[in-house]
Tab-separated table of C-alpha atoms in Angstrom:
chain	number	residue	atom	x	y	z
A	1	UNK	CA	-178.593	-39.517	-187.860
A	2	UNK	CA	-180.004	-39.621	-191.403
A	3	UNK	CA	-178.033	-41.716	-194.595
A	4	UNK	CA	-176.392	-38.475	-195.452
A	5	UNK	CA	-174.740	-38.586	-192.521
A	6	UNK	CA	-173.590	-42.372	-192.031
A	7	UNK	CA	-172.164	-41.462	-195.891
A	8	UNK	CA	-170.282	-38.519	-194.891
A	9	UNK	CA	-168.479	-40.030	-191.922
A	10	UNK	CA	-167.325	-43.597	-193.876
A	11	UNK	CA	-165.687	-41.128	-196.736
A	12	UNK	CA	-163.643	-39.216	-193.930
A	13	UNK	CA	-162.466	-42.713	-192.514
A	14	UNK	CA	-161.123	-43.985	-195.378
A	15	UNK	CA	-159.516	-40.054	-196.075
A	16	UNK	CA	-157.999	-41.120	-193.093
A	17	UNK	CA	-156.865	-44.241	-193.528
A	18	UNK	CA	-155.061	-43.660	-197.294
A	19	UNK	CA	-153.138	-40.482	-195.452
A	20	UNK	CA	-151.884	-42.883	-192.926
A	21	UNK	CA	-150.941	-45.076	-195.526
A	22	UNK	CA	-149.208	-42.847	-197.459
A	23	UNK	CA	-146.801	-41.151	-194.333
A	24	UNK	CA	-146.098	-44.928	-193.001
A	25	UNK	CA	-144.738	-45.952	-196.173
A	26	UNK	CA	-142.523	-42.944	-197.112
A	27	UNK	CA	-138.570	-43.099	-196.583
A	28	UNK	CA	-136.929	-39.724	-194.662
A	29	UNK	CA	-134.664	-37.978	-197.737
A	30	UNK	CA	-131.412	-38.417	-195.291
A	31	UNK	CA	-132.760	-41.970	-193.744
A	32	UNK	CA	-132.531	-43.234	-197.652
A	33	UNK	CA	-129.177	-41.700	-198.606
A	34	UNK	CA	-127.719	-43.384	-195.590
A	35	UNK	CA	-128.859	-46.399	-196.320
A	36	UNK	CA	-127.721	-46.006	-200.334
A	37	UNK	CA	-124.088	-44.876	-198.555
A	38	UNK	CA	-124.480	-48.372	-196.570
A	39	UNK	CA	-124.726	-50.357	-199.700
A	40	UNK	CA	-121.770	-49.247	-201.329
A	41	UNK	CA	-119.506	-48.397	-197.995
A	42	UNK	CA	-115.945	-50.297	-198.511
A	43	UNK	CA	-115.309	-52.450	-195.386
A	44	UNK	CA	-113.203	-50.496	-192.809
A	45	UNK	CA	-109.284	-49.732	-192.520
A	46	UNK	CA	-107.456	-50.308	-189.686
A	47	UNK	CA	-105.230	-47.594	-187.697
A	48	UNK	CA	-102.053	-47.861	-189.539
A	49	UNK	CA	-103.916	-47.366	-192.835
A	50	UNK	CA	-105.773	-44.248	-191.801
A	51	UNK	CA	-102.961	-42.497	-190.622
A	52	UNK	CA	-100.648	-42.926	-193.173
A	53	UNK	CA	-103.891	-41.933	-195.312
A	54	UNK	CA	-104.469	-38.747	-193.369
A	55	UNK	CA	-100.394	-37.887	-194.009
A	56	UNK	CA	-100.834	-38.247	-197.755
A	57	UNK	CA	-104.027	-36.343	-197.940
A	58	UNK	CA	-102.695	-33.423	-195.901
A	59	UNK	CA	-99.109	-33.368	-195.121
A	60	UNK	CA	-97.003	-31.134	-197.410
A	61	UNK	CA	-95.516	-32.398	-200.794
A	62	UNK	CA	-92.471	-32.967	-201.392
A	63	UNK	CA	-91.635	-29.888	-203.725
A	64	UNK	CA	-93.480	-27.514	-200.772
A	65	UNK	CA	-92.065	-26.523	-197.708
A	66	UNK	CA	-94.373	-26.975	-194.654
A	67	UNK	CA	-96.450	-23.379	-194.260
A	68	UNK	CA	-94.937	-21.885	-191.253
A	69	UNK	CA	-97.842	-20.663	-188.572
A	70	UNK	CA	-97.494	-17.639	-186.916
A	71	UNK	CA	-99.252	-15.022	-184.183
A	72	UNK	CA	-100.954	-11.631	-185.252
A	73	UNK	CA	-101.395	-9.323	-182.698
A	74	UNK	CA	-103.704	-6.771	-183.360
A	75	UNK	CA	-100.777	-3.623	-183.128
A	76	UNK	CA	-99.002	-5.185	-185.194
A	77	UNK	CA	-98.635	-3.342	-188.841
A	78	UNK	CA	-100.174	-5.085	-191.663
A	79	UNK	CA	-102.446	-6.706	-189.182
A	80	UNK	CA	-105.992	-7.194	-191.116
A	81	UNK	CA	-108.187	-4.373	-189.855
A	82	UNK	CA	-111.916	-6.009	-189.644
A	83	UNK	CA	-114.180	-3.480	-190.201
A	84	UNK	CA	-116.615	-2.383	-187.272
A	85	UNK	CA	-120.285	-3.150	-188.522
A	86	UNK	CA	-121.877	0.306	-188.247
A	87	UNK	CA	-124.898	0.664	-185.652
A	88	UNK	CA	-128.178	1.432	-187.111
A	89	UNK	CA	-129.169	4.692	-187.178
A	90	UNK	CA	-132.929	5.749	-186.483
A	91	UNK	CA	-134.238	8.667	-187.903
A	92	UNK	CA	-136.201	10.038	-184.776
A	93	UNK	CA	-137.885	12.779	-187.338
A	94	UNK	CA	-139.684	10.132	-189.154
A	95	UNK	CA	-141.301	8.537	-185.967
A	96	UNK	CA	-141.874	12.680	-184.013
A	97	UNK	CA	-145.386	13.699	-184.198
A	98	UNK	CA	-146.539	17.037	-185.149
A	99	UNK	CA	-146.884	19.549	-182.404
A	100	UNK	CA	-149.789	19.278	-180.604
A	101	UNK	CA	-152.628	22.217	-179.128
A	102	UNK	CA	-151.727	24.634	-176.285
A	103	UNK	CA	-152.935	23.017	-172.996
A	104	UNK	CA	-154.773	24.899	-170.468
A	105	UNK	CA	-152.641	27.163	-168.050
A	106	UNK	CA	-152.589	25.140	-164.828
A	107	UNK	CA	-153.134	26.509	-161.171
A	108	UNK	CA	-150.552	28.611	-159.746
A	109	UNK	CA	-148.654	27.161	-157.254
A	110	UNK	CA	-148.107	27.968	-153.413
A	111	UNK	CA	-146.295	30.999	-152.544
A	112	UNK	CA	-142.961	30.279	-151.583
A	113	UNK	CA	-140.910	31.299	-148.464
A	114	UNK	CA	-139.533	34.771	-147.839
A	115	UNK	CA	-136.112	35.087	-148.262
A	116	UNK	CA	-133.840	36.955	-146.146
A	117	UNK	CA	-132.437	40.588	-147.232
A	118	UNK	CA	-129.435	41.152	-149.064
A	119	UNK	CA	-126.906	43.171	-148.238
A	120	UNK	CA	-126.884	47.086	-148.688
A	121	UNK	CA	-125.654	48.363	-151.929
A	122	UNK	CA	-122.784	50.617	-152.550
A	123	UNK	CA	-123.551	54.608	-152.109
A	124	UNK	CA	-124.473	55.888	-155.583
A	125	UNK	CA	-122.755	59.166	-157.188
A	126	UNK	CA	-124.502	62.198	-156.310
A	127	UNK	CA	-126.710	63.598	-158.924
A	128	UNK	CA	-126.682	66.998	-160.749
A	129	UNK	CA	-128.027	70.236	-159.391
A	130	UNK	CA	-131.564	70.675	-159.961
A	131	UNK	CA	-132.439	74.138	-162.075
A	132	UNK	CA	-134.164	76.938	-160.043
A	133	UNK	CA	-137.607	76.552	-159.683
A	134	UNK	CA	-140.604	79.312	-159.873
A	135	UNK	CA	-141.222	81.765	-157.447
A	136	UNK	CA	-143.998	80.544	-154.698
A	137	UNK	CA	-147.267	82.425	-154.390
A	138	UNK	CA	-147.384	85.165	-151.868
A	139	UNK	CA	-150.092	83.426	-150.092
A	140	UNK	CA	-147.865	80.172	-149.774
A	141	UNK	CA	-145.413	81.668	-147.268
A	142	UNK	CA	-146.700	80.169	-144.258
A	143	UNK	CA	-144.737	83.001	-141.971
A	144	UNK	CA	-146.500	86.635	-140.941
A	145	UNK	CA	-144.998	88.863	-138.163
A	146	UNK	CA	-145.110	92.530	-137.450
A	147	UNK	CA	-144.398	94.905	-134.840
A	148	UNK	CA	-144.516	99.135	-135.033
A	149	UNK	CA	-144.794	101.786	-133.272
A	150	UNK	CA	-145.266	105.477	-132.971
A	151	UNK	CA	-143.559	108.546	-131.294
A	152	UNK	CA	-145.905	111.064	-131.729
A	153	UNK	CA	-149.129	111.897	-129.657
A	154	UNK	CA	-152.646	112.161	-131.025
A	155	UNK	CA	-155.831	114.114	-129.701
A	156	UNK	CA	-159.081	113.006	-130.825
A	157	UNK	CA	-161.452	114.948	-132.628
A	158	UNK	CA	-165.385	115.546	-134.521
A	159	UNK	CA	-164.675	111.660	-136.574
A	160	UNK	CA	-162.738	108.033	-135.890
A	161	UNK	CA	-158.964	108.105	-136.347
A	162	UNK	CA	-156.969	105.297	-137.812
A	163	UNK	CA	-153.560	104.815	-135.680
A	164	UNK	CA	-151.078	105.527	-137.948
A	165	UNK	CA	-147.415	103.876	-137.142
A	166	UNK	CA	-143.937	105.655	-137.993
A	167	UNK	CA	-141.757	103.280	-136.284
A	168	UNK	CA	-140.806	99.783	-137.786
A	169	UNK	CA	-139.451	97.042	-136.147
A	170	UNK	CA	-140.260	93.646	-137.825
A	171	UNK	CA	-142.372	93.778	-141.012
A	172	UNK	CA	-141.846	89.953	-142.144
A	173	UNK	CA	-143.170	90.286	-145.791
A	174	UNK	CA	-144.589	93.906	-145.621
A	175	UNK	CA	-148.064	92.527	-144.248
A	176	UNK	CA	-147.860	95.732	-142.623
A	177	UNK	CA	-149.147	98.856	-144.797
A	178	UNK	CA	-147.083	102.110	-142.597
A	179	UNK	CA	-149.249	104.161	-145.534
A	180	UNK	CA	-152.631	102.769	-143.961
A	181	UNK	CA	-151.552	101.510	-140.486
A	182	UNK	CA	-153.671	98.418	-141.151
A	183	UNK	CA	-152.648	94.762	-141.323
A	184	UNK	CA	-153.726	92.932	-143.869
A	185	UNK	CA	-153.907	88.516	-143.743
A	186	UNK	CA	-151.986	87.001	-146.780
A	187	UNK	CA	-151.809	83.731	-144.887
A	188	UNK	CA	-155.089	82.657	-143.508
A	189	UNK	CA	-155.337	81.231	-140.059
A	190	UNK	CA	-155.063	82.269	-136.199
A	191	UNK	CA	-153.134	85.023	-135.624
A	192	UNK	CA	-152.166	87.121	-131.880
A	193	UNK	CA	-152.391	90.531	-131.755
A	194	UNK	CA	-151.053	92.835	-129.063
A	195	UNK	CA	-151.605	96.798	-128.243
A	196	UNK	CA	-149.968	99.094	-125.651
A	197	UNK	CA	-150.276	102.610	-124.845
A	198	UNK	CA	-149.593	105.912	-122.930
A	199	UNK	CA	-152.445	107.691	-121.437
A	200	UNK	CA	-152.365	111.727	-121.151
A	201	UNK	CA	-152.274	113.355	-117.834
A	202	UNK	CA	-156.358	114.493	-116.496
A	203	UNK	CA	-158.123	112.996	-120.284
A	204	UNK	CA	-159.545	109.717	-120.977
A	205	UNK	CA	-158.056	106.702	-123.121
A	206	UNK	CA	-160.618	105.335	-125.395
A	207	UNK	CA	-158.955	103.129	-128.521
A	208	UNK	CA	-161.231	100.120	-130.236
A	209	UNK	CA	-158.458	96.843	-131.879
A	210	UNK	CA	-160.741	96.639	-135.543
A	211	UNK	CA	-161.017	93.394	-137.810
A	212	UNK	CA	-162.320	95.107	-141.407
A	213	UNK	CA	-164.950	97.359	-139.785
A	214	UNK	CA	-165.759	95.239	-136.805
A	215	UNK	CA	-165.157	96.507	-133.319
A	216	UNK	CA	-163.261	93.283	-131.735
A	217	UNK	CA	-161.632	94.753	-128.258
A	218	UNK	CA	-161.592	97.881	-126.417
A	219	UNK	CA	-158.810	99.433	-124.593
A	220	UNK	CA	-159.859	102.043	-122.292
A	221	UNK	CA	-158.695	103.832	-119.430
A	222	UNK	CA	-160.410	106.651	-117.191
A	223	UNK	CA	-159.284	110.253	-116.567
A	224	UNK	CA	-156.618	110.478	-113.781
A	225	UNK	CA	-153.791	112.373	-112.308
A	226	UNK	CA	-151.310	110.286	-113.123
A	227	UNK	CA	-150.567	109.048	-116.796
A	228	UNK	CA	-150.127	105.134	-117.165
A	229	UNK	CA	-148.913	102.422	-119.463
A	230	UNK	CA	-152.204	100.436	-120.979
A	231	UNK	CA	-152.465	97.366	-122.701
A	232	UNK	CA	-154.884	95.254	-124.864
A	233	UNK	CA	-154.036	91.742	-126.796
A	234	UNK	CA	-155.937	88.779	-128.357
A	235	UNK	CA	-155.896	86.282	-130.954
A	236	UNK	CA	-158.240	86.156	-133.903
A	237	UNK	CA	-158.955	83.453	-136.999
A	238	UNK	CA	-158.427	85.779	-140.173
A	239	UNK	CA	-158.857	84.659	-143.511
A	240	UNK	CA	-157.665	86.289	-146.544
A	241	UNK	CA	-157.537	90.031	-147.254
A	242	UNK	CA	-158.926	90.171	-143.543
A	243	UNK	CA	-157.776	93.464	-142.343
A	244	UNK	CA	-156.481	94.210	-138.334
A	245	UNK	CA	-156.159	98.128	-137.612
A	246	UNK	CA	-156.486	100.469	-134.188
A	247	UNK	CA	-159.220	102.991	-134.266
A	248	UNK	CA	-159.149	106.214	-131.915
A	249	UNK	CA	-162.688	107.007	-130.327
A	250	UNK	CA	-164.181	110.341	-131.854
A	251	UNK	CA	-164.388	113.297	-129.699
A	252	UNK	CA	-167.150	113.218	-127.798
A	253	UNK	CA	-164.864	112.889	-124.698
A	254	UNK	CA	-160.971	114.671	-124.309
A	255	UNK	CA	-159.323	111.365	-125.507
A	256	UNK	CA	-155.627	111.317	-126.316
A	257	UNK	CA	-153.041	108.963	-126.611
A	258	UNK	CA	-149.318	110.486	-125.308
A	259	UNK	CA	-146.066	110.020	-126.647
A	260	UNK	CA	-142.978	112.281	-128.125
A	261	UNK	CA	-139.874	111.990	-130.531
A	262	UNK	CA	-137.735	110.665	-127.949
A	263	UNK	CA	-139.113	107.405	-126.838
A	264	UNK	CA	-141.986	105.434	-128.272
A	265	UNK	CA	-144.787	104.327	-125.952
A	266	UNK	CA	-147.146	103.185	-128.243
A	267	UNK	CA	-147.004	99.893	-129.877
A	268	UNK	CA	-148.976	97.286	-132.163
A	269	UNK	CA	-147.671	93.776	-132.771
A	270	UNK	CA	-149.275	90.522	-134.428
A	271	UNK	CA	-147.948	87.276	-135.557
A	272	UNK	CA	-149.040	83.904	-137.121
A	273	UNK	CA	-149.587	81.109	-134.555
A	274	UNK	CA	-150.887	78.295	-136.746
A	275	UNK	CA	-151.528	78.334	-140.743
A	276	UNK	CA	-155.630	77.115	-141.351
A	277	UNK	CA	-154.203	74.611	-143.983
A	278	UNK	CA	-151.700	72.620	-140.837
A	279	UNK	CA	-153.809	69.675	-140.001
């Protein structure tokens, strides 16, 4: 250590040593007074003398009566109300924060467990009567049936004959034309068809069931002695406008069909089985 240093450390001793000095040799400010109040203290009284001190200093005079002490109780009127100190109030506007951004939507939660079912409802009133709607399509009536017949005999001759009916039984929707003797399909689908006949006495039966201009079935029956009843029936897929009529064989052969105004022994029948548009 250099000479700077040896002088640095002997000034902080002797620093040291005049604080010392100086807090050593200093009275306390209540230490002094008492010892000022010691000096000048008057020696001490006995018993007798303080009390009868004590009596002059606070007994009552003798011009004032002795203060009479009494109790308060606090529902008692004129009793001093002490105010209650009010409780701090805290503004909690001052210390709220402004609002802060939207968080993201979280995940939704588990579904939870299926409840039972509540009880039926009461009946409600019964609504108004609907108006009348339109009138359906002719093709929309999923319902075809016919059956005719005809009381009067016919002979062939030089050209094909149509059968034509004078006798109506059931023509469900007039699919039946009496004017052409043909059937014609409004309702597309499979349809049965059924023909019976007379035969005549020594000439041949020869008749063809037609779809449009297609021969589909023949009914036929050989000359004989003896006139019989002969019949013919089958079911065929039509589709619209298809037309089902019975065709009498030209006359290359006697053919004849018999019947008369009493009783009718020759027949044609068809109905609708099953709509195409039924799965």
């Amino acid at each position: 250590m250099g000479s700077r240093g040896l002088r640095l450390a002997l000034a902080c001793c002797l620093l040291l040593a005049f604080a010392c000095g100086l807090v050593l040799g200093r009275v306390p400010h209540g230490q002094q007074e008492q010892q000022e109040q010691e000096g000048t203290r008057e020696p001490p009284m006995d018993h007798a003398e303080r009390d009868e001190e004590e009596h002059e200093k606070y007994g009552p005079r003798q011009d004032e009566e002795a203060p009479v002490s009494r109790c308060l109780r606090c529902c008692d009127p004129g009793t001093p109300v002490y105010q209650a100190i009010p409780v701090p109030q805290i503004n909690i506007t001052i210390l709220k924060g402004e609002k802060g951004d939207r968080g993201d939507r979280g995940l939704q939660g588990k579904y939870g467990k299926t409840g039972s079912v509540g009880a039926r409802g009461h009946t409600g009133p019964k609504g108004q009567k609907g108006s009348m709607g339109a009138p359906g399509d002719r093709c929309k009536n999923h319902y075809a049936a016919f059956s005719v017949g005809r009381k009067k005999p016919l002979h062939s001759n030089d050209y094909y004959q149509t059968v034509i009916f004078d006798t109506e039984f059931v023509n469900l929707y007039s699919h039946f034309n009496m004017f052409t003797g043909k059937f014609y399909c409004y309702v597309p689908g499979i349809y049965f068809f059924s023909l019976n006949v007379h035969t005549w006495n020594q000439k041949e039966t020869y008749l063809h069931i037609m779809k449009n201009a297609e021969e589909v079935v023949i009914l036929y029956a050989q000359v004989s002695d003896r006139s019989i009843m002969q019949s013919q029936s089958l079911m065929l897929e039509l589709r619209d406008q298809d037309e089902v009529w019975v065709r009498l064989f030209k006359g290359e052969r006697e053919n004849a069909i018999f019947s008369d105004e009493f009783d009718t022994y020759i027949t044609f029948s068809g109905y609708l089985v099953k709509p195409a548009n039924e799965p």
